[in-house]
Each structure stands twice: as C-alpha cells, then as structure tokens.
Short mmCIF file of C-alpha atoms in Angstrom, two decimals:
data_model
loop_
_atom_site.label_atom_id
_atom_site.label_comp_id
_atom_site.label_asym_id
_atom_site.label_seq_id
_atom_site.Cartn_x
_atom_site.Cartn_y
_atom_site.Cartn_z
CA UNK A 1437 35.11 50.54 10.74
CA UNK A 1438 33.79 52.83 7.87
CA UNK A 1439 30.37 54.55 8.14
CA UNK A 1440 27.67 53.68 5.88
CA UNK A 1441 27.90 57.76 4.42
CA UNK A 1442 31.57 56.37 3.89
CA UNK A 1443 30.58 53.14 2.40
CA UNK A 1444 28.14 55.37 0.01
CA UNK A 1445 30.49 58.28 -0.95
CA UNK A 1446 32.65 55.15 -2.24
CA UNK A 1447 30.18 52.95 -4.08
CA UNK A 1448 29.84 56.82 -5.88
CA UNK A 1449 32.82 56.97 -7.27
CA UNK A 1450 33.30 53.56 -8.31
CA UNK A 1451 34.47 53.09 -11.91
CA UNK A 1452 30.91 51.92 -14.35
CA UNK A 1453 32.80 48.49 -14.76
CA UNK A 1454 33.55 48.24 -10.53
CA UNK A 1455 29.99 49.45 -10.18
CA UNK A 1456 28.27 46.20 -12.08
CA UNK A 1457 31.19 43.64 -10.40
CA UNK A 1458 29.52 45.34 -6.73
CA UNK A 1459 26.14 45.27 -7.69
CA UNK A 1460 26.80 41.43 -8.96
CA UNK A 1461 28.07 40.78 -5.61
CA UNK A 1462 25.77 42.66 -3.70
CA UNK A 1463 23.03 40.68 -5.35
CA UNK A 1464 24.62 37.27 -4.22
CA UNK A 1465 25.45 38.34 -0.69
CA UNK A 1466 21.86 39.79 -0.27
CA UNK A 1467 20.39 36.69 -1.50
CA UNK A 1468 22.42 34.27 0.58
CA UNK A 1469 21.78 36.64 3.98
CA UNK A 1470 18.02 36.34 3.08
CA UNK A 1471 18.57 32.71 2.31
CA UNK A 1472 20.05 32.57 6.02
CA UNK A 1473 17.47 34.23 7.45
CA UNK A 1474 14.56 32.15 6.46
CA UNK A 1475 16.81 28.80 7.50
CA UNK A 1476 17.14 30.52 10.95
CA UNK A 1477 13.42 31.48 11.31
CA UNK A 1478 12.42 28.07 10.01
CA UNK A 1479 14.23 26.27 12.37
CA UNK A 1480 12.59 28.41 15.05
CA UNK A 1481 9.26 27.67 14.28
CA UNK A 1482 8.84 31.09 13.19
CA UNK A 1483 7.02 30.09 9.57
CA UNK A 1484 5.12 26.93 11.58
CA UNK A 1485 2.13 28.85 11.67
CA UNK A 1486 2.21 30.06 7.83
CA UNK A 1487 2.60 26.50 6.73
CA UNK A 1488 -0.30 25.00 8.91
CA UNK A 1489 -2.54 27.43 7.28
CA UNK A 1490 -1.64 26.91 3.91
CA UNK A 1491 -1.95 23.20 4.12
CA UNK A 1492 -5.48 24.20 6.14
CA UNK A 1493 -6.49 25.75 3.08
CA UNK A 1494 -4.68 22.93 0.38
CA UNK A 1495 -6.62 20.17 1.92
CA UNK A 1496 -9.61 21.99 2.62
CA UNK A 1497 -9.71 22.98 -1.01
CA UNK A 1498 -9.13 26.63 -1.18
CA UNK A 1499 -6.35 26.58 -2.62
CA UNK A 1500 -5.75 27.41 -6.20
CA UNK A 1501 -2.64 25.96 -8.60
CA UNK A 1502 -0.34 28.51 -10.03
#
C-alpha cells in the first residue's frame, strides 16, 4: 500500500493535463464519499435532532425563506 507522502510526491509530478483528469475525479469521489456519509448518519438518526429543530423553528415562524 503506498503512503500518503507517496501518494503526494506523485500527484507532483503529474503531467498539467493528468493533474485536471485527478482533480476531476477527486472532486466526484469526494462528493459521492460525503454523499455516503450523510446517507449513513441519516439513517442513524444522527441528523434527527437538526431536523426537529428546524421544523421547531419553520412552524413556529422563525424561519426565514432563502
């Protein structure tokens, strides 16, 4: 398994083309990790007690549109 100083030296001396294809990439995997991540704490309750207190503060009419 490489190192991350491994994984950085190499990103260094990619090619400006092989650079934006990574970053491109990076960008999607990033997203759909972070995507995963907020499935997985939703479906543990973990964001329950967010959403109870912004629909505390929708109905109660503290809310403001956007």
């Amino acid at each position: 398994m490489m190192t991350l100083e491994t994984i950085e030296t190499e990103i260094q001396n990619l090619s400006t083309e092989d650079l934006s294809e990574f970053r491109r990439w990076f960008l999607a995997f990033d997203a759909n990790a972070w995507d995963a991540q907020i499935e997985k704490d939703a479906a543990e309750g973990k964001l329950d007690a967010l959403a109870e207190e912004a629909l505390y503060e929708y109905r109660s009419g503290k809310a403001t549109e956007i």
